[in-house]
Amino acid sequence: GAVVSQHPSRVICKSGTSVKIECRSLDFQATTMFWYRQFPKQSLMLMATSNEGSKATYEQGVEKDKFLINHASLTLSTLTVTSAHPEDSSFYICSAPQRGSSTDTQYFGPGTRLTVL
Amino acid sequence: KQEVTQIPAALSVPEGENLVLNCSFTDSAIYNLQWFRQDPGKGLTSLLLIQSSQREQTSGRLNASLDKSSGRSTLYIAASQPGDSATYLCATPGNTPLVFGKGTRLSVIA
């Protein structure tokens, strides 16, 4: 099956710094990628939809100036958490749909654990 | 707006038991439905994907069924093993953002 990678897998940073998370589709092109956030013992919640060549679409309550998304190519989307605070500590997962002849399937990255001290 | 509910929230069974996890969704106009497994602190592993035109999918000891008209899907795990312990999530995927249930935390006790 298709593979989606994320980097880094784990990051610890100081409050006030910015952190960039990369999401790559390794063997297929993805014009759309999705970013999710998961707090402990909670389900995944969609943060934003990343669109190649255009602005990202953010879900209600997600600050676009805080969570910067750049879909630079058909295989790469980045999420930058700016001026991170401890409440931003969470598990961030990206996904990318692979278009098929008869079906679309979403593939998930392994996730990035962000801890803000 | 699609809402996905999973019951039970947690389940503990002895090894070898057969079990059923339930998933319900409010909007039956789904493209397909997917079951995932998530180990603590890890990402998602796709288990089974059922197209809207299908009624069930099987992979090894796992069998997932889909009833669109009633807005329900079930994941059946046969002969459970301690290695099956994880959180199981269902979601309605496709080329649109997924809507996830909160998951069922399964513990299989040896």
Tab-separated table of C-alpha atoms in Angstrom:
chain	number	residue	atom	x	y	z
A	1	GLY	CA	0.000	0.000	0.000
A	2	ALA	CA	0.889	3.661	-0.233
A	3	VAL	CA	3.110	5.221	2.403
A	4	VAL	CA	2.917	8.554	4.151
A	5	SER	CA	5.807	9.666	6.322
A	6	GLN	CA	6.068	12.324	8.987
A	7	HIS	CA	9.109	14.028	10.399
A	8	PRO	CA	10.004	14.374	13.164
A	9	SER	CA	8.318	11.567	15.058
A	10	ARG	CA	8.887	13.310	18.360
A	11	VAL	CA	9.874	16.839	19.297
A	12	ILE	CA	10.341	18.657	22.574
A	13	CYS	CA	10.626	22.417	22.491
A	14	LYS	CA	10.577	25.428	24.763
A	15	SER	CA	7.556	27.643	25.050
A	16	GLY	CA	7.620	30.439	22.488
A	17	THR	CA	9.559	28.593	19.823
A	18	SER	CA	8.233	27.394	16.465
A	19	VAL	CA	8.138	23.793	15.336
A	20	LYS	CA	7.800	22.497	11.777
A	21	ILE	CA	6.292	19.091	11.027
A	22	GLU	CA	6.616	17.550	7.585
A	23	CYS	CA	4.183	15.177	5.917
A	24	ARG	CA	5.263	13.378	2.761
A	25	SER	CA	3.467	10.989	0.435
A	26	LEU	CA	6.273	8.685	-0.605
A	27	ASP	CA	4.921	6.882	-3.633
A	28	PHE	CA	1.930	8.865	-4.806
A	29	GLN	CA	0.937	12.441	-5.410
A	30	ALA	CA	-1.475	14.150	-3.077
A	31	THR	CA	-3.102	17.427	-4.047
A	32	THR	CA	-4.851	17.365	-0.693
A	33	MET	CA	-3.546	16.413	2.725
A	34	PHE	CA	-5.274	16.582	6.070
A	35	TRP	CA	-3.845	17.516	9.452
A	36	TYR	CA	-5.330	16.055	12.613
A	37	ARG	CA	-4.613	16.591	16.284
A	38	GLN	CA	-5.174	14.086	19.038
A	39	PHE	CA	-5.143	14.884	22.743
A	40	PRO	CA	-4.606	12.080	25.274
A	41	LYS	CA	-7.451	9.590	25.337
A	42	GLN	CA	-9.352	11.606	22.759
A	43	SER	CA	-10.111	10.858	19.148
A	44	LEU	CA	-8.510	12.572	16.203
A	45	MET	CA	-9.866	15.978	15.342
A	46	LEU	CA	-9.398	17.575	11.965
A	47	MET	CA	-7.423	20.803	12.118
A	48	ALA	CA	-7.096	21.803	8.500
A	49	THR	CA	-7.089	20.699	4.903
A	50	SER	CA	-3.883	21.385	3.032
A	51	ASN	CA	-4.272	22.147	-0.672
A	52	GLU	CA	-1.400	22.082	-3.121
A	53	GLY	CA	-1.001	25.455	-4.767
A	54	SER	CA	-3.608	27.245	-2.676
A	55	LYS	CA	-4.398	28.274	0.860
A	56	ALA	CA	-5.240	25.745	3.498
A	57	THR	CA	-8.754	25.447	4.847
A	58	TYR	CA	-8.954	25.580	8.621
A	59	GLU	CA	-11.601	24.085	10.856
A	60	GLN	CA	-13.532	26.297	13.201
A	61	GLY	CA	-11.541	27.183	16.279
A	62	VAL	CA	-8.142	26.495	14.717
A	63	GLU	CA	-5.974	29.623	14.474
A	64	LYS	CA	-4.504	29.873	11.010
A	65	ASP	CA	-1.814	32.295	12.149
A	66	LYS	CA	-0.684	29.875	14.805
A	67	PHE	CA	-0.773	26.709	12.728
A	68	LEU	CA	0.817	27.618	9.417
A	69	ILE	CA	0.326	25.128	6.609
A	70	ASN	CA	2.289	25.076	3.388
A	71	HIS	CA	1.590	22.524	0.666
A	72	ALA	CA	4.734	23.146	-1.334
A	73	SER	CA	4.505	20.241	-3.742
A	74	LEU	CA	2.357	17.280	-4.656
A	75	THR	CA	4.181	15.149	-2.114
A	76	LEU	CA	4.880	17.512	0.783
A	77	SER	CA	2.814	19.451	3.268
A	78	THR	CA	4.243	21.171	6.329
A	79	LEU	CA	2.575	22.259	9.540
A	80	THR	CA	4.374	24.911	11.579
A	81	VAL	CA	3.266	25.496	15.142
A	82	THR	CA	4.309	29.082	15.811
A	83	SER	CA	5.072	30.448	19.262
A	84	ALA	CA	4.242	27.093	20.785
A	85	HIS	CA	2.735	26.901	24.262
A	86	PRO	CA	2.301	23.945	26.595
A	87	GLU	CA	-1.362	23.637	25.588
A	88	ASP	CA	-0.189	22.898	22.038
A	89	SER	CA	1.383	19.676	23.274
A	90	SER	CA	-0.399	16.946	21.377
A	91	PHE	CA	-0.098	14.178	18.819
A	92	TYR	CA	-0.271	15.523	15.268
A	93	ILE	CA	-1.124	13.181	12.386
A	94	CYS	CA	-1.390	13.873	8.694
A	95	SER	CA	-3.189	11.881	6.045
A	96	ALA	CA	-3.343	11.883	2.291
A	97	PRO	CA	-5.980	10.400	0.020
A	98	GLN	CA	-4.773	8.322	-2.885
A	99	ARG	CA	-7.047	8.542	-5.868
A	100	GLY	CA	-7.873	5.182	-7.383
A	101	SER	CA	-9.835	4.005	-10.356
A	102	SER	CA	-12.621	2.702	-8.191
A	103	THR	CA	-11.912	3.988	-4.764
A	104	ASP	CA	-10.158	6.644	-2.785
A	105	THR	CA	-8.176	5.466	0.205
A	106	GLN	CA	-6.633	7.591	2.890
A	107	TYR	CA	-3.206	6.829	4.212
A	108	PHE	CA	-1.923	8.127	7.497
A	109	GLY	CA	1.476	9.217	8.643
A	110	PRO	CA	2.881	7.705	11.843
A	111	GLY	CA	2.279	10.910	13.776
A	112	THR	CA	4.416	13.494	15.550
A	113	ARG	CA	4.424	13.811	19.321
A	114	LEU	CA	4.921	17.459	20.281
A	115	THR	CA	5.790	18.377	23.839
A	116	VAL	CA	6.093	22.058	24.693
A	117	LEU	CA	7.850	22.780	27.972
B	1	LYS	CA	-22.711	17.034	9.833
B	2	GLN	CA	-21.508	13.460	10.159
B	3	GLU	CA	-21.128	12.101	13.684
B	4	VAL	CA	-19.525	8.770	14.475
B	5	THR	CA	-20.149	6.927	17.724
B	6	GLN	CA	-18.360	3.855	19.009
B	7	ILE	CA	-19.630	1.496	21.669
B	8	PRO	CA	-18.294	0.354	24.064
B	9	ALA	CA	-15.673	2.923	24.993
B	10	ALA	CA	-13.591	0.228	26.650
B	11	LEU	CA	-13.654	-3.542	26.652
B	12	SER	CA	-11.678	-6.137	28.563
B	13	VAL	CA	-11.873	-9.805	27.554
B	14	PRO	CA	-9.958	-13.002	28.291
B	15	GLU	CA	-7.705	-14.377	25.614
B	16	GLY	CA	-9.444	-16.557	23.053
B	17	GLU	CA	-12.798	-14.853	23.243
B	18	ASN	CA	-14.631	-13.628	20.165
B	19	LEU	CA	-15.753	-10.009	20.355
B	20	VAL	CA	-17.654	-7.333	18.462
B	21	LEU	CA	-16.943	-3.622	18.328
B	22	ASN	CA	-19.703	-1.298	17.226
B	23	CYS	CA	-19.651	1.875	15.155
B	24	SER	CA	-22.629	4.024	14.195
B	25	PHE	CA	-22.821	7.067	11.948
B	26	THR	CA	-25.538	9.656	11.473
B	27	ASP	CA	-25.225	10.343	7.740
B	28	SER	CA	-25.735	7.165	5.741
B	29	ALA	CA	-24.534	8.800	2.527
B	30	ILE	CA	-21.010	7.614	3.120
B	31	TYR	CA	-18.444	6.847	0.480
B	32	ASN	CA	-16.886	4.045	2.485
B	33	LEU	CA	-15.945	3.190	6.049
B	34	GLN	CA	-12.596	2.311	7.498
B	35	TRP	CA	-11.462	0.611	10.686
B	36	PHE	CA	-8.123	1.509	12.249
B	37	ARG	CA	-6.007	0.302	15.094
B	38	GLN	CA	-3.974	2.643	17.244
B	39	ASP	CA	-1.418	1.468	19.780
B	40	PRO	CA	-0.608	3.811	22.685
B	41	GLY	CA	1.414	6.790	21.514
B	42	LYS	CA	1.477	5.525	17.956
B	43	GLY	CA	-0.112	6.417	14.656
B	44	LEU	CA	-2.954	4.691	12.895
B	45	THR	CA	-2.849	1.317	11.202
B	46	SER	CA	-5.571	0.691	8.666
B	47	LEU	CA	-7.290	-2.637	9.250
B	48	LEU	CA	-10.185	-2.856	6.851
B	49	LEU	CA	-11.870	-0.609	4.310
B	50	ILE	CA	-15.445	-1.299	3.259
B	51	GLN	CA	-16.823	0.357	0.168
B	52	SER	CA	-20.367	1.681	0.325
B	53	SER	CA	-21.423	-1.024	-2.147
B	54	GLN	CA	-20.029	-3.821	0.032
B	55	ARG	CA	-21.520	-5.436	3.085
B	56	GLU	CA	-18.383	-6.870	4.642
B	57	GLN	CA	-14.636	-7.294	4.424
B	58	THR	CA	-12.430	-9.926	6.000
B	59	SER	CA	-8.764	-9.977	6.868
B	60	GLY	CA	-7.477	-12.886	8.906
B	61	ARG	CA	-9.287	-12.959	12.233
B	62	LEU	CA	-11.003	-9.649	11.518
B	63	ASN	CA	-14.348	-9.201	9.828
B	64	ALA	CA	-16.008	-5.842	9.316
B	65	SER	CA	-19.590	-5.406	8.238
B	66	LEU	CA	-21.438	-2.366	6.958
B	67	ASP	CA	-25.141	-1.598	6.972
B	68	LYS	CA	-25.586	1.824	5.421
B	69	SER	CA	-29.337	1.920	5.824
B	70	SER	CA	-29.090	1.591	9.578
B	71	GLY	CA	-25.896	3.621	9.868
B	72	ARG	CA	-23.925	0.845	11.509
B	73	SER	CA	-20.691	-1.028	11.142
B	74	THR	CA	-19.234	-3.772	13.290
B	75	LEU	CA	-15.738	-5.138	13.673
B	76	TYR	CA	-15.632	-8.782	14.681
B	77	ILE	CA	-12.412	-10.147	16.153
B	78	ALA	CA	-12.172	-13.905	16.407
B	79	ALA	CA	-10.082	-15.771	18.946
B	80	SER	CA	-8.689	-12.609	20.520
B	81	GLN	CA	-5.037	-12.454	21.541
B	82	PRO	CA	-3.133	-10.174	23.939
B	83	GLY	CA	-1.499	-8.590	20.895
B	84	ASP	CA	-4.915	-7.344	19.825
B	85	SER	CA	-4.935	-4.945	22.769
B	86	ALA	CA	-5.179	-1.430	21.319
B	87	THR	CA	-7.689	1.286	20.552
B	88	TYR	CA	-9.882	0.604	17.566
B	89	LEU	CA	-11.259	3.534	15.603
B	90	CYS	CA	-13.815	3.666	12.844
B	91	ALA	CA	-14.067	6.552	10.422
B	92	THR	CA	-15.770	7.531	7.209
B	93	PRO	CA	-12.956	8.132	4.728
B	94	GLY	CA	-12.634	8.838	1.027
B	95	ASN	CA	-11.291	11.974	-0.502
B	96	THR	CA	-12.787	14.141	2.195
B	97	PRO	CA	-11.613	14.633	5.787
B	98	LEU	CA	-12.275	11.702	8.020
B	99	VAL	CA	-14.744	11.847	10.852
B	100	PHE	CA	-13.590	9.593	13.639
B	101	GLY	CA	-15.360	7.929	16.501
B	102	LYS	CA	-13.701	8.176	19.907
B	103	GLY	CA	-12.603	4.599	19.677
B	104	THR	CA	-12.926	1.442	21.724
B	105	ARG	CA	-9.997	0.593	24.024
B	106	LEU	CA	-9.587	-3.153	23.936
B	107	SER	CA	-7.633	-5.134	26.503
B	108	VAL	CA	-7.158	-8.846	25.925
B	109	ILE	CA	-5.983	-10.551	29.081
B	110	ALA	CA	-3.750	-13.597	28.863
